[in-house]
Short mmCIF file of C-alpha atoms and ligand atoms in Angstrom, two decimals:
data_model
loop_
_atom_site.label_atom_id
_atom_site.label_comp_id
_atom_site.label_asym_id
_atom_site.label_seq_id
_atom_site.Cartn_x
_atom_site.Cartn_y
_atom_site.Cartn_z
CA MET A 213 25.34 27.03 -72.14
CA SER A 214 25.78 30.04 -74.42
CA ILE A 215 23.18 32.24 -72.81
CA SER A 216 21.74 31.85 -69.36
CA VAL A 217 19.16 34.31 -68.07
CA LYS A 218 17.87 34.01 -64.51
CA HIS A 219 15.05 36.02 -62.97
CA LEU A 220 15.68 38.93 -65.29
CA THR A 221 13.60 42.01 -64.55
CA LYS A 222 13.66 45.45 -66.09
CA TYR A 223 11.64 48.40 -64.90
CA TYR A 224 11.16 51.56 -66.94
CA GLY A 225 9.88 53.83 -64.17
CA GLU A 226 6.89 51.99 -62.73
CA GLN A 227 6.49 49.63 -65.68
CA ALA A 228 7.98 46.13 -65.60
CA ALA A 229 8.94 45.71 -69.28
CA VAL A 230 10.62 42.39 -68.42
CA ASP A 231 9.24 40.57 -65.42
CA ASN A 232 11.29 37.81 -63.82
CA ILE A 233 12.09 35.72 -66.89
CA SER A 234 14.53 32.80 -66.97
CA PHE A 235 15.70 30.81 -69.99
CA GLU A 236 18.78 29.33 -71.59
CA ALA A 237 20.20 28.98 -75.09
CA LYS A 238 22.42 25.97 -75.70
CA ASN A 239 25.55 26.07 -77.83
CA GLY A 240 24.73 26.03 -81.51
CA GLU A 241 21.02 26.48 -81.01
CA ILE A 242 18.80 28.88 -82.96
CA LEU A 243 16.42 30.19 -80.35
CA GLY A 244 13.29 32.02 -81.46
CA PHE A 245 12.21 34.80 -79.14
CA LEU A 246 8.58 35.43 -79.82
CA GLY A 247 6.02 37.86 -78.50
CA PRO A 248 3.61 40.56 -79.57
CA ASN A 249 4.83 44.15 -79.90
CA GLY A 250 5.71 45.62 -76.54
CA ALA A 251 6.20 42.20 -74.91
CA GLY A 252 9.77 43.03 -73.83
CA LYS A 253 11.84 41.29 -76.52
CA SER A 254 14.07 44.24 -77.44
CA THR A 255 14.55 45.15 -73.81
CA THR A 256 15.75 41.63 -73.00
CA MET A 257 18.12 41.66 -75.96
CA LYS A 258 19.49 45.08 -75.07
CA ILE A 259 20.27 43.80 -71.57
CA ILE A 260 22.01 40.65 -72.84
CA THR A 261 24.12 42.76 -75.19
CA SER A 262 25.01 45.21 -72.38
CA PHE A 263 23.29 48.18 -74.00
CA ILE A 264 21.13 48.79 -70.93
CA PRO A 265 21.39 47.48 -67.37
CA ALA A 266 18.91 45.07 -65.83
CA THR A 267 16.97 46.10 -62.74
CA GLU A 268 17.34 42.62 -61.26
CA GLY A 269 18.48 39.15 -62.25
CA GLU A 270 21.55 37.43 -63.62
CA VAL A 271 22.76 37.02 -67.19
CA GLU A 272 25.65 34.82 -68.29
CA VAL A 273 27.00 34.65 -71.83
CA CYS A 274 29.49 31.88 -72.65
CA GLY A 275 29.92 31.28 -68.93
CA LEU A 276 30.78 34.92 -68.19
CA ASN A 277 28.74 37.01 -65.81
CA LEU A 278 27.35 40.12 -67.44
CA LYS A 279 27.85 42.42 -64.46
CA LYS A 280 31.48 41.43 -64.00
CA ASN A 281 32.60 40.82 -67.58
CA SER A 282 30.58 43.17 -69.72
CA LEU A 283 33.47 44.10 -72.03
CA GLN A 284 34.57 40.52 -72.62
CA ILE A 285 30.99 39.51 -73.29
CA ARG A 286 30.61 42.21 -75.94
CA LYS A 287 33.45 40.60 -77.86
CA LYS A 288 31.62 37.28 -77.83
CA ILE A 289 28.32 38.72 -79.01
CA GLY A 290 27.26 39.95 -82.42
CA TYR A 291 24.21 42.17 -82.30
CA LEU A 292 21.83 43.28 -85.01
CA PRO A 293 19.54 45.80 -83.31
CA GLU A 294 15.96 46.42 -84.32
CA HIS A 295 15.72 48.76 -87.35
CA ASN A 296 19.36 47.97 -88.22
CA PRO A 297 20.99 51.37 -87.63
CA LEU A 298 23.63 51.88 -90.33
CA TYR A 299 25.68 54.83 -91.54
CA LEU A 300 23.94 55.34 -94.87
CA ASP A 301 26.64 57.58 -96.33
CA MET A 302 29.41 55.06 -95.70
CA TYR A 303 30.48 52.50 -98.28
CA VAL A 304 29.84 48.84 -97.48
CA LYS A 305 33.51 47.91 -97.25
CA GLU A 306 34.43 51.08 -95.42
CA TYR A 307 31.68 50.51 -92.85
CA LEU A 308 32.57 46.86 -92.20
CA SER A 309 36.19 47.77 -91.86
CA PHE A 310 35.24 50.55 -89.43
CA VAL A 311 33.19 48.15 -87.25
CA GLY A 312 35.94 45.52 -87.44
CA LYS A 313 38.51 48.02 -86.20
CA ILE A 314 36.32 48.90 -83.21
CA TYR A 315 36.38 45.21 -82.28
CA GLY A 316 40.14 45.05 -82.83
CA VAL A 317 39.80 42.51 -85.65
CA LYS A 318 43.19 41.53 -87.05
CA LYS A 319 43.89 41.27 -90.80
CA ILE A 320 40.88 43.44 -91.30
CA LYS A 321 40.96 43.50 -95.13
CA ASN A 322 40.84 39.72 -95.32
CA ARG A 323 38.11 39.47 -92.74
CA VAL A 324 35.95 42.08 -94.49
CA ALA A 325 36.33 40.19 -97.78
CA GLU A 326 35.45 36.91 -96.04
CA VAL A 327 32.34 38.32 -94.42
CA ILE A 328 31.22 40.02 -97.64
CA GLU A 329 31.35 36.67 -99.36
CA LEU A 330 29.60 34.88 -96.52
CA VAL A 331 26.60 37.21 -96.56
CA GLY A 332 26.49 37.53 -100.35
CA LEU A 333 27.44 41.19 -100.70
CA GLN A 334 30.08 40.77 -103.41
CA LYS A 335 28.20 42.73 -106.06
CA GLU A 336 27.24 45.51 -103.67
CA GLN A 337 30.50 45.84 -101.80
CA HIS A 338 31.59 49.06 -103.50
CA LYS A 339 28.26 50.82 -103.04
CA GLU A 340 27.15 53.34 -100.47
CA ILE A 341 24.90 51.70 -97.87
CA GLY A 342 22.21 54.29 -98.61
CA GLN A 343 22.00 52.99 -102.20
CA LEU A 344 21.20 49.43 -101.12
CA SER A 345 17.78 47.77 -100.95
CA LYS A 346 16.40 46.82 -97.54
CA GLY A 347 17.40 43.19 -98.06
CA TYR A 348 21.00 44.11 -98.81
CA ARG A 349 21.09 46.52 -95.88
CA GLN A 350 20.09 43.59 -93.67
CA ARG A 351 23.01 41.66 -95.12
CA VAL A 352 25.29 44.53 -94.13
CA GLY A 353 23.69 44.44 -90.65
CA LEU A 354 24.41 40.72 -90.40
CA ALA A 355 27.93 41.21 -91.73
CA GLN A 356 28.74 43.82 -89.05
CA ALA A 357 27.28 41.49 -86.42
CA ILE A 358 29.65 38.65 -87.36
CA ILE A 359 32.74 40.65 -88.34
CA HIS A 360 34.55 39.75 -85.07
CA ASP A 361 33.50 36.11 -85.33
CA PRO A 362 31.36 36.10 -82.17
CA GLU A 363 30.09 32.89 -80.57
CA VAL A 364 26.63 34.28 -79.97
CA LEU A 365 24.39 36.28 -82.31
CA ILE A 366 21.52 38.39 -81.05
CA LEU A 367 19.22 39.44 -83.89
CA ASP A 368 16.34 41.76 -83.12
CA GLU A 369 13.58 41.34 -85.73
CA PRO A 370 16.09 40.66 -88.51
CA THR A 371 13.47 40.18 -91.22
CA SER A 372 11.01 42.93 -90.41
CA GLY A 373 10.09 45.09 -93.40
CA LEU A 374 11.57 42.73 -96.02
CA ASP A 375 9.67 41.62 -99.12
CA PRO A 376 8.90 37.88 -99.44
CA ASN A 377 11.99 37.10 -101.56
CA GLN A 378 14.35 39.04 -99.34
CA LEU A 379 12.76 37.38 -96.34
CA VAL A 380 13.54 33.91 -97.64
CA ASP A 381 17.12 34.95 -98.51
CA ILE A 382 17.80 36.44 -95.09
CA ARG A 383 16.29 33.43 -93.32
CA GLU A 384 18.54 31.15 -95.34
CA LEU A 385 21.49 33.31 -94.46
CA ILE A 386 20.67 33.21 -90.74
CA LYS A 387 20.37 29.43 -90.96
CA LYS A 388 23.77 29.25 -92.66
CA ILE A 389 25.46 31.52 -90.13
CA GLY A 390 23.57 29.78 -87.31
CA LYS A 391 25.26 26.46 -88.08
CA GLU A 392 28.37 27.66 -86.31
CA LYS A 393 26.93 30.00 -83.73
CA THR A 394 24.31 30.27 -81.07
CA VAL A 395 21.59 32.54 -82.37
CA MET A 396 18.81 34.25 -80.49
CA LEU A 397 16.39 35.99 -82.80
CA SER A 398 13.27 37.90 -82.01
CA THR A 399 10.28 37.94 -84.27
CA HIS A 400 6.54 38.16 -84.25
CA ILE A 401 6.27 36.03 -87.40
CA MET A 402 5.33 32.44 -86.67
CA GLN A 403 6.52 31.01 -89.98
CA GLU A 404 9.96 32.34 -89.19
CA VAL A 405 10.13 30.22 -86.08
CA GLU A 406 8.86 27.20 -87.97
CA ALA A 407 11.37 27.83 -90.75
CA ILE A 408 14.56 28.38 -88.78
CA CYS A 409 14.35 27.93 -85.02
CA ASP A 410 15.23 24.85 -82.98
CA ARG A 411 13.43 26.11 -79.94
CA VAL A 412 11.07 28.93 -79.09
CA ILE A 413 10.39 31.03 -76.05
CA ILE A 414 7.34 33.23 -75.96
CA ILE A 415 6.90 36.30 -73.79
CA LYS A 416 3.84 38.37 -73.13
CA ASN A 417 3.73 41.54 -71.02
CA GLY A 418 7.31 40.85 -69.94
CA LYS A 419 6.50 37.35 -68.64
CA LEU A 420 7.58 34.02 -70.09
CA VAL A 421 4.57 32.01 -71.27
CA ALA A 422 6.27 29.19 -73.18
CA ASN A 423 9.67 27.57 -73.62
CA ALA A 424 9.73 24.50 -75.84
CA LYS A 425 10.63 22.94 -79.16
CA ALA A 426 8.31 24.30 -81.83
CA SER A 427 6.81 20.84 -82.38
CA GLU A 428 6.27 20.27 -78.65
CA LEU A 429 4.55 23.58 -78.33
CA GLN A 430 2.03 22.60 -80.96
CA SER A 431 1.00 19.44 -79.12
CA ASP A 432 1.22 20.92 -75.60
CA VAL A 433 -1.33 23.63 -75.94
CA SER A 434 -4.72 22.19 -75.18
CA SER A 435 -6.64 23.23 -78.24
CA GLN A 436 -8.02 21.30 -81.15
CA VAL A 437 -8.72 22.42 -84.66
CA VAL A 438 -11.03 20.43 -86.91
CA PHE A 439 -11.85 20.97 -90.57
CA VAL A 440 -15.43 20.09 -91.40
CA GLU A 441 -17.49 20.19 -94.57
CA PHE A 442 -21.29 19.89 -94.40
CA ASP A 443 -23.65 18.99 -97.25
CA GLY A 444 -25.38 22.37 -97.05
CA GLU A 445 -24.93 25.96 -95.95
CA VAL A 446 -24.40 26.54 -92.24
CA SER A 447 -24.38 29.83 -90.39
CA ARG A 448 -20.98 30.56 -88.89
CA ASN A 449 -22.60 32.40 -85.97
CA ARG A 450 -24.79 29.42 -85.07
CA LEU A 451 -21.79 27.12 -85.08
CA ALA A 452 -19.86 29.54 -82.90
CA LYS A 453 -22.62 29.38 -80.29
CA VAL A 454 -22.29 25.61 -79.81
CA SER A 455 -20.89 24.98 -76.33
CA SER A 456 -17.19 24.00 -76.20
CA ILE A 457 -16.55 25.56 -79.63
CA SER A 458 -14.25 28.55 -79.13
CA ARG A 459 -13.63 29.79 -82.67
CA VAL A 460 -15.09 29.26 -86.13
CA GLU A 461 -13.37 30.32 -89.33
CA SER A 462 -15.34 30.03 -92.59
CA VAL A 463 -13.49 28.31 -95.42
CA SER A 464 -16.58 28.36 -97.67
CA LYS A 465 -20.34 28.55 -97.05
CA THR A 466 -20.37 24.86 -96.21
CA SER A 467 -16.90 24.27 -94.71
CA PHE A 468 -15.20 25.59 -91.61
CA LEU A 469 -12.13 25.42 -89.41
CA ILE A 470 -13.44 24.95 -85.90
CA SER A 471 -11.37 25.32 -82.71
CA SER A 472 -12.04 24.22 -79.17
CA ASP A 473 -10.11 24.70 -75.93
CA SER A 474 -12.02 21.92 -74.19
CA SER A 475 -10.57 18.43 -73.76
CA ALA A 476 -13.72 16.71 -75.17
CA ASP A 477 -13.24 15.34 -78.70
CA LEU A 478 -14.34 18.19 -80.95
CA ARG A 479 -15.35 15.80 -83.75
CA LYS A 480 -18.05 14.30 -81.50
CA THR A 481 -19.36 17.78 -80.68
CA ILE A 482 -19.58 18.59 -84.39
CA ALA A 483 -21.21 15.23 -85.22
CA ALA A 484 -23.84 15.82 -82.53
CA TYR A 485 -24.50 19.29 -83.92
CA ALA A 486 -24.87 17.96 -87.48
CA LYS A 487 -27.34 15.31 -86.31
CA GLN A 488 -29.41 17.87 -84.43
CA GLU A 489 -29.50 20.16 -87.50
CA ASN A 490 -30.17 17.32 -89.97
CA LEU A 491 -26.89 17.97 -91.77
CA LEU A 492 -24.59 15.44 -93.35
CA ILE A 493 -20.88 15.66 -92.75
CA LEU A 494 -18.97 15.18 -96.03
CA THR A 495 -15.49 15.62 -94.57
CA ILE A 496 -14.16 15.89 -91.05
CA ARG A 497 -10.52 15.84 -89.99
CA LYS A 498 -8.26 17.05 -87.21
CA GLU A 499 -5.90 19.75 -88.36
CA GLU A 500 -2.34 20.09 -87.13
CA LYS A 501 -2.46 23.23 -85.09
CA SER A 502 -0.31 25.93 -86.62
CA LEU A 503 2.18 27.78 -84.48
CA GLU A 504 0.13 30.83 -85.34
CA GLU A 505 -2.79 29.32 -83.41
CA VAL A 506 -0.52 28.40 -80.51
CA PHE A 507 0.88 31.90 -80.40
CA LYS A 508 -2.57 33.48 -80.45
CA GLN A 509 -3.74 31.20 -77.70
CA LEU A 510 -0.74 31.86 -75.46
CA THR A 511 -0.61 35.60 -75.95
CA ARG A 512 -4.29 36.42 -76.28
P1 ADP B 118 9.18 44.39 -77.93
O1 ADP B 118 10.59 44.38 -78.38
O2 ADP B 118 8.69 43.04 -77.53
O3 ADP B 118 8.25 45.06 -78.88
P2 ADP B 118 10.13 46.31 -75.97
O4 ADP B 118 11.16 45.62 -75.17
O5 ADP B 118 10.57 47.25 -77.02
O6 ADP B 118 9.11 45.23 -76.56
O7 ADP B 118 9.17 47.12 -74.99
C1 ADP B 118 8.59 46.54 -73.82
C2 ADP B 118 7.82 47.61 -73.08
O8 ADP B 118 8.73 48.56 -72.52
C3 ADP B 118 6.89 48.41 -73.96
O9 ADP B 118 5.70 48.69 -73.21
C4 ADP B 118 7.65 49.67 -74.25
O10 ADP B 118 6.80 50.77 -74.47
C5 ADP B 118 8.46 49.86 -72.98
N1 ADP B 118 9.74 50.54 -73.25
C6 ADP B 118 10.70 50.12 -74.10
N2 ADP B 118 11.76 50.95 -74.06
C7 ADP B 118 11.47 51.92 -73.17
C8 ADP B 118 12.17 53.06 -72.68
N3 ADP B 118 13.40 53.35 -73.10
N4 ADP B 118 11.54 53.83 -71.76
C9 ADP B 118 10.30 53.53 -71.30
N5 ADP B 118 9.59 52.46 -71.71
C10 ADP B 118 10.15 51.64 -72.64
#
């Protein structure tokens, strides 16, 4: 197991930012760490990377206990903190070489060149970090995280603030790097989890609310979504009042995405409603629930 967290708790004063959470990340896995803002993601990551101490609980990284082997663990972890703090007036190569030296990386010139190639910074390698776009700064952040060839990568919101193209590039890069490492990455973007993660854990108010494969999560949560198209206009509000319907999203004046948390077949509920209102149903189909829906339901 690359990361093992047991009963981890962190108090800031009176507030439990992380409240008795346990989870594991297997070797080679890309684990998505999901939760709304303030859920406790960064706090958990800062504890795993030894930046702050836990109040209670046990953390092991690559079989080493965090309390006893903090220094050794730091060598095995690459960390990209939230907001990617970089020295903007340093040059890319100079900065990577500086970080590499802190980790005691041997043959530093070769390693810097290798990492620059791996993250696609060849063209920018002679520039000052402050001159780079946000996407390229993230590449520098990833490069410094892997400079010492760690076994585990902890990435805190690695794609936040990127434009759609940069986002795709950085996701691809994380996937590429993740082939040889265990990656734990936090995000509040569902598509990110769908795009790159093998497994997902979700926290809310410091507590774990889900731990599953993304696909399992979608089928586990007891909620149904049905697309329906009627032959005439229907008021969204009236539909929303039908018992066992929990949410109605208008697609057009005559078609809707309808959700229910009840176990009764939602299509029957909608058919009964149509009959009562003298409406014809032109289309009705069950929709695959998006992770977005699952996330909303679990963290609402
Ligand atoms: P996330 O990364 O999921 O957005 P954080 O771990 O940053 O969540 O924060 C969890 C909770 O802990 C929040 O309510 C936040 O305000 C609080 N918090 C985070 N850091 C500190 C700190 N250094 N001192 C006091 N409270 C903090």
